[in-house]
Coordinates of C-alpha atoms in Angstrom, one line a residue:
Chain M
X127 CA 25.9 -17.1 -8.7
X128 CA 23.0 -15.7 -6.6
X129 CA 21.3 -12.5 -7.4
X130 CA 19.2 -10.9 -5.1
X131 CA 16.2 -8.6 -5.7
X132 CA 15.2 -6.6 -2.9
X133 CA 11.0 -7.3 -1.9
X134 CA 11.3 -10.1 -4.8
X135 CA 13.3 -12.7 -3.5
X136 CA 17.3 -14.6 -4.3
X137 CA 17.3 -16.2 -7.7
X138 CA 20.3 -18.4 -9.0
X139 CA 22.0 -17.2 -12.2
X140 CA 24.5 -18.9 -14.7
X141 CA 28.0 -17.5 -14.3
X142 CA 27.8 -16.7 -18.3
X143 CA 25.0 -14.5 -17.7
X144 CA 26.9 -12.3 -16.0
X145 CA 28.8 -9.7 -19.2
X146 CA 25.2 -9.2 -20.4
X147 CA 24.2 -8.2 -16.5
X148 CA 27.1 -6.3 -15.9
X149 CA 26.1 -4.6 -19.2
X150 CA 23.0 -3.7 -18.2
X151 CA 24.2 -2.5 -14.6
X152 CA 26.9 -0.3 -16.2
X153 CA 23.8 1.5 -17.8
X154 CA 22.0 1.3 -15.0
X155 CA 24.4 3.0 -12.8
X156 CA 24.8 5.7 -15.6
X157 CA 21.3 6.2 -15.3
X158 CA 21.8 6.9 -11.4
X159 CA 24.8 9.1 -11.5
X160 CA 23.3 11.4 -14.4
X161 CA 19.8 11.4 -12.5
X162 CA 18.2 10.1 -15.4
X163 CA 14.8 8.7 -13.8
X164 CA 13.3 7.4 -17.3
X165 CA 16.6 5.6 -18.6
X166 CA 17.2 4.3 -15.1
X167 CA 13.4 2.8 -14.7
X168 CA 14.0 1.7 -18.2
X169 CA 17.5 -0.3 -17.5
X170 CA 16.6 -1.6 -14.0
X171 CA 13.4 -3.3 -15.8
X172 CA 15.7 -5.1 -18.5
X173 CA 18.1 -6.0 -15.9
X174 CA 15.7 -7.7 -13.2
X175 CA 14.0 -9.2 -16.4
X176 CA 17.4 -10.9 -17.2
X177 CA 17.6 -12.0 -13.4
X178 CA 14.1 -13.8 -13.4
X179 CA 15.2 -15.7 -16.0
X180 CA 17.2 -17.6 -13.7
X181 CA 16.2 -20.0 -11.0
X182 CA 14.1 -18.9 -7.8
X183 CA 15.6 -20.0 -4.6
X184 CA 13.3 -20.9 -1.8
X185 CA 12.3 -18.2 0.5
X186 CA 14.4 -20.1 3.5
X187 CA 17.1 -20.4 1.6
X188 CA 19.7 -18.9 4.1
X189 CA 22.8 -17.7 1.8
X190 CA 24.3 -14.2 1.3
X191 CA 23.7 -13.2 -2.4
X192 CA 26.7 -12.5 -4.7
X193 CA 25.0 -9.4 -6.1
X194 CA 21.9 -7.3 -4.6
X195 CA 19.7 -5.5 -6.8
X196 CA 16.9 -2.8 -6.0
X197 CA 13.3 -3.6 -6.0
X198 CA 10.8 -2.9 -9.4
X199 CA 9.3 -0.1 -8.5
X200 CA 12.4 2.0 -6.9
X201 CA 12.5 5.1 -7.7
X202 CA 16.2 7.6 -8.2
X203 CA 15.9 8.9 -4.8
X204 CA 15.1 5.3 -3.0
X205 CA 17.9 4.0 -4.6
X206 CA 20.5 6.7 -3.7
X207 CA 19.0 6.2 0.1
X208 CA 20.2 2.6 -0.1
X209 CA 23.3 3.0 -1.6
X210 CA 23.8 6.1 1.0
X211 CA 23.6 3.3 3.2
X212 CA 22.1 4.7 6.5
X213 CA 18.6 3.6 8.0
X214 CA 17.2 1.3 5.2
X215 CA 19.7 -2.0 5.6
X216 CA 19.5 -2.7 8.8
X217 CA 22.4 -5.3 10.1
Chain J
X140 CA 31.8 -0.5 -9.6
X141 CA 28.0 -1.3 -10.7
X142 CA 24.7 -0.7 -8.9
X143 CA 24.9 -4.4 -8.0
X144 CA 27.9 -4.8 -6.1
X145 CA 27.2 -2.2 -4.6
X146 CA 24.5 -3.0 -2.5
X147 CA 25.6 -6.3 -2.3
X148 CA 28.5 -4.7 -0.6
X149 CA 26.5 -3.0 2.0
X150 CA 24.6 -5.7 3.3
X151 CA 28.4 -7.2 3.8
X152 CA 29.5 -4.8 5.6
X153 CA 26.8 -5.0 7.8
X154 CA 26.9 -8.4 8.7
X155 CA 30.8 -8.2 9.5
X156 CA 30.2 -5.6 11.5
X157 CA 27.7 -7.5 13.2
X158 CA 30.5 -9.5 13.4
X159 CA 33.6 -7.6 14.9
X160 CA 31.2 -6.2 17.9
X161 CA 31.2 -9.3 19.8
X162 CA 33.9 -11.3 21.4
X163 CA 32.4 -14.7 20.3
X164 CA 30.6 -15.1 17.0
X165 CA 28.0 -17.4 18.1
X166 CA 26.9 -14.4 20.1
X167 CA 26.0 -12.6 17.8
X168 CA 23.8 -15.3 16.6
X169 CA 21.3 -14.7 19.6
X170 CA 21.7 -11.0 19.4
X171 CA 20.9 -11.5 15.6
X172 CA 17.8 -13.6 16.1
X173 CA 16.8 -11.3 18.8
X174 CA 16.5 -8.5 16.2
X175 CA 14.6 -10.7 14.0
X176 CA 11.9 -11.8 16.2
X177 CA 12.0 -8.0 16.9
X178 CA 11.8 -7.3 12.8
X179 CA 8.7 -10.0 12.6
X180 CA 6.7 -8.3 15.4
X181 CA 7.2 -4.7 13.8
X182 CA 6.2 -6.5 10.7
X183 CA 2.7 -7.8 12.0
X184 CA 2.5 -4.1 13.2
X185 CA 3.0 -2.5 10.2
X186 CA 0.4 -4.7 8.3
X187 CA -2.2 -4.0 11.0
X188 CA -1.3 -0.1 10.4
X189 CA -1.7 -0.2 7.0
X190 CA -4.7 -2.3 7.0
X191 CA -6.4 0.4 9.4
X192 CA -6.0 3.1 6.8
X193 CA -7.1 1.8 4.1
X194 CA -10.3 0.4 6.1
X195 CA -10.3 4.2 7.0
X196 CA -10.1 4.8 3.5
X197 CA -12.9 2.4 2.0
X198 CA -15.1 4.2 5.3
X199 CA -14.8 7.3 3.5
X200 CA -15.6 6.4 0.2
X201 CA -18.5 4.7 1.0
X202 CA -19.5 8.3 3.1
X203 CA -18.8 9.9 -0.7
X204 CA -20.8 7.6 -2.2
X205 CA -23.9 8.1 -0.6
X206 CA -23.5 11.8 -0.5
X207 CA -23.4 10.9 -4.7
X208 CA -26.3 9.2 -4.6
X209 CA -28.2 11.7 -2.2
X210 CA -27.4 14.4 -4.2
X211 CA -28.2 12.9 -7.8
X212 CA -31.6 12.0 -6.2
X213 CA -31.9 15.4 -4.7
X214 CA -30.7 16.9 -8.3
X215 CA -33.7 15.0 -9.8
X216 CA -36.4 16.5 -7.4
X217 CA -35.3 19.7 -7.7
X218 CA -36.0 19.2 -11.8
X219 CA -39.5 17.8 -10.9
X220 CA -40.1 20.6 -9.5
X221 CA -39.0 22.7 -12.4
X222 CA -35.5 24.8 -10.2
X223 CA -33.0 23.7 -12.6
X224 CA -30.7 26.0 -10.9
X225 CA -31.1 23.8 -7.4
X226 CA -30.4 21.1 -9.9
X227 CA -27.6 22.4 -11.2
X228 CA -26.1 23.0 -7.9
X229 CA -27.1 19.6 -6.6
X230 CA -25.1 18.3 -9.7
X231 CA -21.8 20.6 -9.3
X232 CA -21.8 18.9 -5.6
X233 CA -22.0 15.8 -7.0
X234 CA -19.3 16.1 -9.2
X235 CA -16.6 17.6 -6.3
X236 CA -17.6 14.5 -5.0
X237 CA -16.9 12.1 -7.3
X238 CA -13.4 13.8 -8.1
X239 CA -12.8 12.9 -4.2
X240 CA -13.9 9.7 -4.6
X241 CA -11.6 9.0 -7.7
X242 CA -9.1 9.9 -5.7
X243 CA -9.4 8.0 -3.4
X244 CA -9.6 5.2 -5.1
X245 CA -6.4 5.4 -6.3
X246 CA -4.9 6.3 -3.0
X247 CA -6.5 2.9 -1.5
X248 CA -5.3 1.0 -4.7
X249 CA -1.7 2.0 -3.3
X250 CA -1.8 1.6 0.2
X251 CA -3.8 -1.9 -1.0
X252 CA -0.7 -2.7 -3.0
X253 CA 1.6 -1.9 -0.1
X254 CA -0.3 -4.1 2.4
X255 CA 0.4 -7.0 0.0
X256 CA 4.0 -6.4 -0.4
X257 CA 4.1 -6.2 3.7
X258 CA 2.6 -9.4 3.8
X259 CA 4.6 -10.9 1.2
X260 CA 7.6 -9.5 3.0
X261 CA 6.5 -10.8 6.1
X262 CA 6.4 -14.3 4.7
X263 CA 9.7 -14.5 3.5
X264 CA 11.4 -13.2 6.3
X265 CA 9.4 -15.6 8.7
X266 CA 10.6 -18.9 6.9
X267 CA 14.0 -17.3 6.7
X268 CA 14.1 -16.7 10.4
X269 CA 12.6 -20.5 11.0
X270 CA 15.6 -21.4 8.8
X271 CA 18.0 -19.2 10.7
X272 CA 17.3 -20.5 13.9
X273 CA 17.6 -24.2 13.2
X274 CA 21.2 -23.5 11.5
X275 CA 22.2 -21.0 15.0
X276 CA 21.7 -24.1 16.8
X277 CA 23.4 -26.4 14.5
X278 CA 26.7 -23.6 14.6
X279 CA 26.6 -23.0 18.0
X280 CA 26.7 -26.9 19.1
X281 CA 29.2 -28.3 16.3
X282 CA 31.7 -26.1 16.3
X283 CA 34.3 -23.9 18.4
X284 CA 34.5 -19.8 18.1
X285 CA 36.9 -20.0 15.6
X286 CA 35.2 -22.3 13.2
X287 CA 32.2 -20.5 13.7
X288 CA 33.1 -17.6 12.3
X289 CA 32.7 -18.1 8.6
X290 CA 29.4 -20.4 9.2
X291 CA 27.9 -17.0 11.1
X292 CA 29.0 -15.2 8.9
X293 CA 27.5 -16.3 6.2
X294 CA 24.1 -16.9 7.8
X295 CA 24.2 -13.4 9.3
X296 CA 24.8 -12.2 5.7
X297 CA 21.9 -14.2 4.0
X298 CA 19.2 -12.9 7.0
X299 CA 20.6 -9.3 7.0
X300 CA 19.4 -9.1 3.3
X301 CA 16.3 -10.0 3.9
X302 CA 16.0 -7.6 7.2
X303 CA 17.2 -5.0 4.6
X304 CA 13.8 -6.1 2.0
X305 CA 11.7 -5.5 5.0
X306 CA 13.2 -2.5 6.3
X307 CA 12.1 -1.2 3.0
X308 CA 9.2 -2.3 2.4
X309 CA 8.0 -0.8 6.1
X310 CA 9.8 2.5 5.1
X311 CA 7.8 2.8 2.1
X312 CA 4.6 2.0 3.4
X313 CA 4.8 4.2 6.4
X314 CA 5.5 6.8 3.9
X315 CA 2.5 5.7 2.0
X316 CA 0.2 5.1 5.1
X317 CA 1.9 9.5 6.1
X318 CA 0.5 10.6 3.4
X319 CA -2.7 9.2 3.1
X320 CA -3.6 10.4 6.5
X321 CA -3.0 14.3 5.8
X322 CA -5.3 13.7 2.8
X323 CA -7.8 11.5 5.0
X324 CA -7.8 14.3 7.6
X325 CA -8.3 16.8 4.7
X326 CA -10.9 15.3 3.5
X327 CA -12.3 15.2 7.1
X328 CA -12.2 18.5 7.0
X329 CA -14.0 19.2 3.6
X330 CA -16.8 17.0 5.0
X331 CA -17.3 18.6 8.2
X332 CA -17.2 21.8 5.9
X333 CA -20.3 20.9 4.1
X334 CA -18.3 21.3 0.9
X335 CA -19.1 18.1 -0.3
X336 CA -22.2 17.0 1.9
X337 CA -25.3 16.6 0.1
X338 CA -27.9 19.2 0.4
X339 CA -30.1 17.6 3.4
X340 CA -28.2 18.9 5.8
X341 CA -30.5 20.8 8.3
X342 CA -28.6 24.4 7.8
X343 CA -28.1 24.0 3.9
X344 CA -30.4 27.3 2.4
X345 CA -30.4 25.3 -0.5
X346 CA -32.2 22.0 0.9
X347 CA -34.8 24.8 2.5
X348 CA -35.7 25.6 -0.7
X349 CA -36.3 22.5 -2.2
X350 CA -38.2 21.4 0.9
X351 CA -40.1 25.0 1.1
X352 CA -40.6 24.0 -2.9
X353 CA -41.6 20.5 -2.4
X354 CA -44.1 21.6 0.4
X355 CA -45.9 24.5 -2.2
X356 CA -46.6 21.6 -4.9
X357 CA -47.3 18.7 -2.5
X358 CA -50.0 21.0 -0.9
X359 CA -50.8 22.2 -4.4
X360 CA -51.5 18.6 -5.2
X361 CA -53.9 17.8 -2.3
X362 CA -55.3 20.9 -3.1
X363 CA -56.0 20.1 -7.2
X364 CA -56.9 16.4 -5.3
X365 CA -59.9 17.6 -3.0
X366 CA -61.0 19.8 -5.9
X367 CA -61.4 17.1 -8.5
X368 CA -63.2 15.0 -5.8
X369 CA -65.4 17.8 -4.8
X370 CA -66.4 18.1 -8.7
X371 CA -67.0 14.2 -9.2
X372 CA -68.7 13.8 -5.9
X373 CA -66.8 10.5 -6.0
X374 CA -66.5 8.9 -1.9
X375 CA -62.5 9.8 -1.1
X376 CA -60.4 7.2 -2.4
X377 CA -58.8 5.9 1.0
X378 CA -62.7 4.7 1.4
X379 CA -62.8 2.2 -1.7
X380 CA -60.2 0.1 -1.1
X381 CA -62.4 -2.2 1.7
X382 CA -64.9 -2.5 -0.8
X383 CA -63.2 -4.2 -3.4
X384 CA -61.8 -7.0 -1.4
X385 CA -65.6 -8.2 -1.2

């Protein structure tokens, strides 16, 4: 399974990661929806620490990514701009 | 559904919307790596850009620094010549400018930061588009429109993530690079002001005095000089030097 993260680059994950990731991004998302910038800081770290443990692809590898995560340093507000979808995923 | 599927979903939608727009997948291909040659150049751009302002930035501090060490000297003359309070207001300057130029140090540290991740950014998506355009002529020679499809597809997918990356890494930096301008031009402002110059400008009433000061005790000196020589009836000591090199 391939796991992107955004300005980091595609790194490829064992399926039996995923419960533990999905874990993580359930808390995550919580962290979004209640506007919680600490927790969410807090849970995207853990989560994109669980990612890198996997294996980095090169940078021309040319696959889609089964999942897409936002980059380190995102903040609340970047990260409902990408999920609102206009102007910062270009096709 | 979680954060991660999420935007993985975007980026899918995008590419088979890419997709549906034209009659023949594979032309989407050159439309595709149109936009990425495009992406690359606005890339290059954007690194120039931000390089500019931080040089802009490093020009300033290095105006801030001197006025720091201009005043600190200044500070220390007017103390030789016993006006603390010229002193004290050579100091105060001094420190206004060195809150600026802890600022700004900061500021560059950021906009430093963001130049890397352009260029980083920049890497990646150029051996990404190298890769795409080796595999756009593979698909568009081996197979017919239909079996295309799922082949563009999925390399419009993988690039259109990475397009995404760099989309945001420009967006943040240009609001990086925004905001550092209005505090550049600010600062521009305070300077031309006189706010935080040092105290040799020409008009500063301050740097009159110390010079008005300085120009009492210096001819002060000579004076207490050409006294003491009178007394001793010593030759002038400009006159001696000759005479010791015999």
């Amino acid at each position: 399974m391939i796991i992107r993260i955004m300005e980091e680059g595609q790194f490829e994950v064992e399926e039996d990661a995923l419960p533990r990731l999905n874990e993580l991004d359930t808390k995550l998302t919580q962290g979004v929806e209640s506007g919680d910038e600490v927790a969410f800081a807090a849970g995207l770290e853990m989560l994109l620490t669980e990612v890198r443990t996997g294996t980095r692809l090169p940078d021309d590898y040319l696959g889609a990514s089964d999942l897409v995560l936002p980059p380190v340093d995102s903040t609340l507000e970047e990260v409902r701009a990408l999920l609102g979808d206009e102007g910062l995923v270009p096709g | 559904m979680g954060l991660m599927q999420r935007l993985s979903l975007i980026f899918k939608s995008k590419a088979s919307r890419a997709l549906d727009s034209a009659e023949d997948p594979r032309e989407t291909l050159d439309y595709s790596y149109e936009r990425q040659l495009d992406m690359l150049q606005q890339m290059r751009r954007g690194v120039a850009d931000v390089a500019t302002s931080r040089k802009r930035l490093e020009l300033q501090a290095q105006g801030l620094q001197r006025s720091a060490a201009k005043l600190e000297q200044q500070a220390k003359q007017a103390l030789d010549q016993n006006r603390e309070d010229l002193a004290r207001e050579a100091l105060s300057r001094r420190a206004g400018v060195m809150t600026q130029l802890a600022e700004l140090q900061v500021q560059h540290d950021q906009l430093k930061g963001e130049e890397n991740r352009l260029v980083d950014a920049s890497r990646r998506l150029e051996a990404k588009v190298q890769a795409f355009r080796t595999r756009k002529e593979t698909i568009k020679a081996s197979y017919s429109a239909a079996e295309a499809e799922t082949k563009v597809g999925e390399a419009l997918s993988g690039i259109s993530e990475e397009m995404g990356d760099v989309g945001l890494a420009m967006e943040r930096a240009e609001d990086k690079v925004a905001s550092m301008q209005a505090r550049s031009g600010a600062l521009d402002e305070l300077m031309a002001s006189g706010a935080l110059e040092d105290l040799s400008a020409s008009s500063d009433p301050l740097q009159a005095e110390l010079d008005r000061t300085s120009g009492t005790s210096q001819v002060d000196a000579e004076l207490a000089r050409l006294r003491g020589e009178l007394d001793s009836g010593d030759p002038p000591a400009a006159l001696e030097a000759p005479e010791e090199k015999r």
